Short mmCIF file of C-alpha atoms in Angstrom, two decimals:
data_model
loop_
_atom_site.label_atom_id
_atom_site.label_comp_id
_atom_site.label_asym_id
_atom_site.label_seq_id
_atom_site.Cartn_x
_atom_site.Cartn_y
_atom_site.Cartn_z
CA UNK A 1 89.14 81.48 99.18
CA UNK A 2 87.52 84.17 101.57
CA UNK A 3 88.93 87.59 101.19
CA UNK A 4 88.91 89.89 104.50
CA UNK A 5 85.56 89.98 106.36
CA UNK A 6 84.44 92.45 108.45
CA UNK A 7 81.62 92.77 111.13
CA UNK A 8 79.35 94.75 111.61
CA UNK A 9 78.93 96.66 108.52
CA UNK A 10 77.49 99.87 110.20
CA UNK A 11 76.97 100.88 114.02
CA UNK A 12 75.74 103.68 115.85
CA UNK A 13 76.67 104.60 118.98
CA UNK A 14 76.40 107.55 121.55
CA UNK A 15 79.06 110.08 122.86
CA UNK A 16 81.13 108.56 125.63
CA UNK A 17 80.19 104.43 124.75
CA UNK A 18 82.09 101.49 123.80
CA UNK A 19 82.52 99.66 120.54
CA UNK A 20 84.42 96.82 119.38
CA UNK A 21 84.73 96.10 115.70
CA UNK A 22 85.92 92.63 114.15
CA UNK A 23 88.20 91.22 111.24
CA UNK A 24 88.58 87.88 110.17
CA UNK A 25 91.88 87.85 107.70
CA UNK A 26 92.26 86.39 104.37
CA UNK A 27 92.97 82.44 104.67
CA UNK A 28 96.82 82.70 104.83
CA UNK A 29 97.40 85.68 106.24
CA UNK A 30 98.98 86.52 109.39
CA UNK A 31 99.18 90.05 110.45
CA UNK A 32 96.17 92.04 110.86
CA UNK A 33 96.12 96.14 110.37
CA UNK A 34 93.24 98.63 111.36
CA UNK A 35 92.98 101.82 109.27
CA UNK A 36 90.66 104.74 110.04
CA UNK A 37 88.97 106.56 106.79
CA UNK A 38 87.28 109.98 107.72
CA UNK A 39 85.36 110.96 104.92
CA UNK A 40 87.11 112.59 101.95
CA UNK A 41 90.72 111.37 102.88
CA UNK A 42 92.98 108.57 102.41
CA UNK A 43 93.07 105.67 105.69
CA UNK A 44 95.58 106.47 108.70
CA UNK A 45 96.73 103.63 110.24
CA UNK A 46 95.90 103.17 113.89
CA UNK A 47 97.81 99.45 114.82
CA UNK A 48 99.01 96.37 113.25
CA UNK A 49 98.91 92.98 115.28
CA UNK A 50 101.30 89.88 114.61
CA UNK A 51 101.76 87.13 116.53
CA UNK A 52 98.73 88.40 119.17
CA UNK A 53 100.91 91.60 119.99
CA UNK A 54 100.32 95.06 118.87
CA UNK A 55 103.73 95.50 116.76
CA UNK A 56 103.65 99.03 115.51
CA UNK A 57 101.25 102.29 116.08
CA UNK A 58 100.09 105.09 114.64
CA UNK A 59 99.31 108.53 116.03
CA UNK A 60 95.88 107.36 117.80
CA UNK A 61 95.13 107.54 121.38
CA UNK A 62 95.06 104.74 124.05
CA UNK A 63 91.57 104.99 123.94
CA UNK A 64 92.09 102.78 120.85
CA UNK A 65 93.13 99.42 121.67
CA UNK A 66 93.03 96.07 119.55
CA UNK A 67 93.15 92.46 119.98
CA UNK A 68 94.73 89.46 117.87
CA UNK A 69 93.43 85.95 119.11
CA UNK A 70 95.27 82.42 117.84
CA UNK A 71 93.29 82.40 114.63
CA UNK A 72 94.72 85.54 113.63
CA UNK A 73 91.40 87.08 113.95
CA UNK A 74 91.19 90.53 115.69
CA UNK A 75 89.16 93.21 117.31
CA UNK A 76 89.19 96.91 117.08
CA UNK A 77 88.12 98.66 120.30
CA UNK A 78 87.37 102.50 121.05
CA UNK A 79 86.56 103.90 124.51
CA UNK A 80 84.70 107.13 125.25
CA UNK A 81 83.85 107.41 121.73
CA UNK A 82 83.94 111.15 120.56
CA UNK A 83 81.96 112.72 117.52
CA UNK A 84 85.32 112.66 115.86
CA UNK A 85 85.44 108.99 115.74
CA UNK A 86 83.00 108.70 113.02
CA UNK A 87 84.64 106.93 110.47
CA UNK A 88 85.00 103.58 108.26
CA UNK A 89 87.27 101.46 109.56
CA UNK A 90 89.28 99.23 107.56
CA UNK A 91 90.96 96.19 108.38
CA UNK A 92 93.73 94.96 106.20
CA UNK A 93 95.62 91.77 106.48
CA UNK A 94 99.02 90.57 105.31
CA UNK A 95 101.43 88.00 105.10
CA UNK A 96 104.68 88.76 107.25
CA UNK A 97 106.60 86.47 105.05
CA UNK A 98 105.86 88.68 101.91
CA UNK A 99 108.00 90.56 101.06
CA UNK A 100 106.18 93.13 98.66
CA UNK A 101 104.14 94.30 101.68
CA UNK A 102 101.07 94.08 100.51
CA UNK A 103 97.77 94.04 101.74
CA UNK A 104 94.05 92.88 101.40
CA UNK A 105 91.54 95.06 102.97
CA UNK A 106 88.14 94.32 104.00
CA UNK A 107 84.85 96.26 103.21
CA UNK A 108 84.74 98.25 106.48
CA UNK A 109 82.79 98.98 109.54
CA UNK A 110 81.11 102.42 109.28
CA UNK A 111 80.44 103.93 112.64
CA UNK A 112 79.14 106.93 113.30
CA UNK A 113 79.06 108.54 117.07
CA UNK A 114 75.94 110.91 117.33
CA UNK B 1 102.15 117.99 105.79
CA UNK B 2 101.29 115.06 103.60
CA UNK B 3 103.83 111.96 103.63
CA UNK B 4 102.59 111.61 99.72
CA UNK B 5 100.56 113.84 97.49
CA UNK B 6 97.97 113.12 95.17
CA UNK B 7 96.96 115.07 92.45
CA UNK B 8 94.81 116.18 90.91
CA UNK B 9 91.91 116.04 93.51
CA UNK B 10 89.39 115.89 91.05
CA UNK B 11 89.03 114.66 87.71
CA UNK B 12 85.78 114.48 85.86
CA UNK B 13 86.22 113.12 82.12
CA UNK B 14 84.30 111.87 79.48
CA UNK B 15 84.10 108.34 78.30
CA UNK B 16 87.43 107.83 75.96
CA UNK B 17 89.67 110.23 77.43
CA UNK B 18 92.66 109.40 78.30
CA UNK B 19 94.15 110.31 81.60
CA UNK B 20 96.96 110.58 84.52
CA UNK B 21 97.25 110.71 88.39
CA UNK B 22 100.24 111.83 90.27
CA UNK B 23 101.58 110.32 93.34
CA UNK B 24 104.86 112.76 94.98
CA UNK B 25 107.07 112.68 97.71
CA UNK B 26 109.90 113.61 99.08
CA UNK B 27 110.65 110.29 100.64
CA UNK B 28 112.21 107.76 99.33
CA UNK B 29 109.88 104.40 99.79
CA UNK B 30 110.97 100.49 99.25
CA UNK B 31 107.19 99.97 97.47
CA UNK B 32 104.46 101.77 96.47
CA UNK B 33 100.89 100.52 96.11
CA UNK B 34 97.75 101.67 94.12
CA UNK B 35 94.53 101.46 94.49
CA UNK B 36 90.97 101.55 93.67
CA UNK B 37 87.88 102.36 96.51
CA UNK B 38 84.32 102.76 95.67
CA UNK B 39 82.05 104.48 97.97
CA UNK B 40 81.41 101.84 100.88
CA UNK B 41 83.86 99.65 100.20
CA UNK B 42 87.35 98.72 101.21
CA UNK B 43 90.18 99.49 99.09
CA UNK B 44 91.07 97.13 96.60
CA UNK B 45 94.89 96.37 95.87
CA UNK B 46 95.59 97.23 92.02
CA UNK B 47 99.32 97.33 91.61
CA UNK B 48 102.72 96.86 93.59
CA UNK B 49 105.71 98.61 92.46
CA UNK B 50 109.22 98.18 94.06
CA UNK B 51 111.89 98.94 91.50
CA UNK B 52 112.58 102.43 90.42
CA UNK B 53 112.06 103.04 87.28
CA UNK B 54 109.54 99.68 87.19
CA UNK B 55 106.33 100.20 84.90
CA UNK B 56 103.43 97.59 85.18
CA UNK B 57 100.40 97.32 82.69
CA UNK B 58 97.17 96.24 84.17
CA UNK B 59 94.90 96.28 80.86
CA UNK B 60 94.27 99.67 80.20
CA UNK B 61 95.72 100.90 83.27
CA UNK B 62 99.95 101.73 82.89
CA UNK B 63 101.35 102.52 86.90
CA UNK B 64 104.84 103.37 86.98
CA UNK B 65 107.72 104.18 90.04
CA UNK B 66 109.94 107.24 89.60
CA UNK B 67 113.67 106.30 89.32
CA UNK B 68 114.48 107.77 92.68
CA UNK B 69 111.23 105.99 93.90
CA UNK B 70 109.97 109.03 95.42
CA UNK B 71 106.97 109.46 92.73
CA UNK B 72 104.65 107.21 91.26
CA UNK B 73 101.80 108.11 88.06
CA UNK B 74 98.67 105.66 87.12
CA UNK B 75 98.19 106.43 83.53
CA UNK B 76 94.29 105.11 82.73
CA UNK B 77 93.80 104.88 78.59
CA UNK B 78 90.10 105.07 77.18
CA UNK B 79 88.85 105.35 80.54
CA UNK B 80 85.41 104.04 80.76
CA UNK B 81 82.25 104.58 83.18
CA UNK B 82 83.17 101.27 84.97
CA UNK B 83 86.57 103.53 86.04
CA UNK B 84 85.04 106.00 88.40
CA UNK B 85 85.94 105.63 92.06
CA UNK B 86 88.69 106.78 94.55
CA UNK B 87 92.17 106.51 93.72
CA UNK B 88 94.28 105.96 96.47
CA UNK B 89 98.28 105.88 96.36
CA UNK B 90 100.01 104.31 99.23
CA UNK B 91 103.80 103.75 100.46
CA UNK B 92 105.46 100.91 102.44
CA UNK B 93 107.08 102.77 105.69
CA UNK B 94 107.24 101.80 109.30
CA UNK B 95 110.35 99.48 111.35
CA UNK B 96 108.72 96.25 109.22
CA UNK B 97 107.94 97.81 106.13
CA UNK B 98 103.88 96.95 106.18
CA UNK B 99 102.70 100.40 107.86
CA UNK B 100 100.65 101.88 104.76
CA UNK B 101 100.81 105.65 104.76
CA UNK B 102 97.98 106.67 101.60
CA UNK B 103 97.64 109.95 99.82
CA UNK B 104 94.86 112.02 100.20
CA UNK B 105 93.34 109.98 96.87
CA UNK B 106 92.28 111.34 93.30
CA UNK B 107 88.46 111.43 93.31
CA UNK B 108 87.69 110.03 89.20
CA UNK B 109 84.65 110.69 87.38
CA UNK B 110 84.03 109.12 83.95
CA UNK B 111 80.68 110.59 81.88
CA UNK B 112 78.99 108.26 79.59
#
């Protein structure tokens, strides 16, 4: 049974690029969450996707913008990436049905934006 | 302002010692989740608590929800080496309940 897989596993990228990170869920699973972890803290929650719609948000910019396709697979993009960006970002996926809310994260993408 | 607050910070021990971490609030939450990160990796899901008052033994780990569910502790007993890592508490909020809002975490350091 594969748990939550992430790719890649680190990136580099340049003030003012593109990136798009990827989450496969765990088999079953239908909802798909992206966290940001800055070093030191506890993850903030930038979107959930169900059902291929972004369903609630957290206090991140439109720069940040996801995708869920049919296989409940989903993407994490950033746009004009700034030094603050640098991160590991954590995908978690769920169950909607569940009802103890909880969730499976994956091992993270660490980018860092030089 | 924190939604929940961890403490301590810090906590360096020596193999054997017992020990506690504190999860407050001044929210009330429908569940509250613990768990465990080591540098690199993704957090990984130790406990769910949903019932105030609930305790839940995981081995030598003992988590329990406050009556008002507002606070939660994670009581570790003969904490060993193979306990070190980042202790993150988190609370169900958001319109469908599966928003995760996570303390700052409890940074654990057990000496051999």
């Amino acid at each position: 049974d594969a748990g939550v897989t992430q790719s890649p596993t680190h990136l580099i990228k340049t003030r003012g690029q593109q990136v798009t990170l990827r989450c496969s869920p765990k088999s079953g699973h239908d909802t798909v969450s992206w966290y940001q972890q800055a070093l030191g803290q506890g993850p903030q929650f930038i979107f959930q996707y169900y059902e291929e719609e972004e369903r609630q948000r957290g206090n991140f910019p439109d720069r940040f913008s996801g995708h869920q396709f049919p296989n409940y697979s989903s993407e994490l993009n950033v746009n004009a990436l700034l030094l603050g960006d640098s991160a590991l970002y954590l995908c978690a996926s769920s169950l909607d049905a569940g009802s103890s809310y909880e969730q499976y994260f994956g091992p993270g993408t660490r980018l860092t934006v030089t | 302002t924190q939604l929940l607050e961890q403490s301590p910070q810090f906590l360096s021990i020596q193999e054997g010692e017992n020990l506690t971490v504190y999860c407050n609030s001044s929210s009330v939450f429908s569940s509250l989740q613990w768990y465990r990160q080591e540098p690199g990796e993704g957090p990984v899901l130790l406990v769910t608590v949903v019932t105030g008052g609930e305790v839940k033994k995981l081995k030598r780990l003992t988590f329990q929800f406050g009556d008002a569910r507002k606070d939660s502790s994670l009581h570790i007993t003969a904490a060993q080496p193979g306990d070190t890592g980042l202790y993150l508490c988190a609370a169900s909020t958001g319109e469908y309940g599966n928003k995760l809002v996570f303390g700052a975490g409890t940074i654990l350091r057990v000496k051999s």
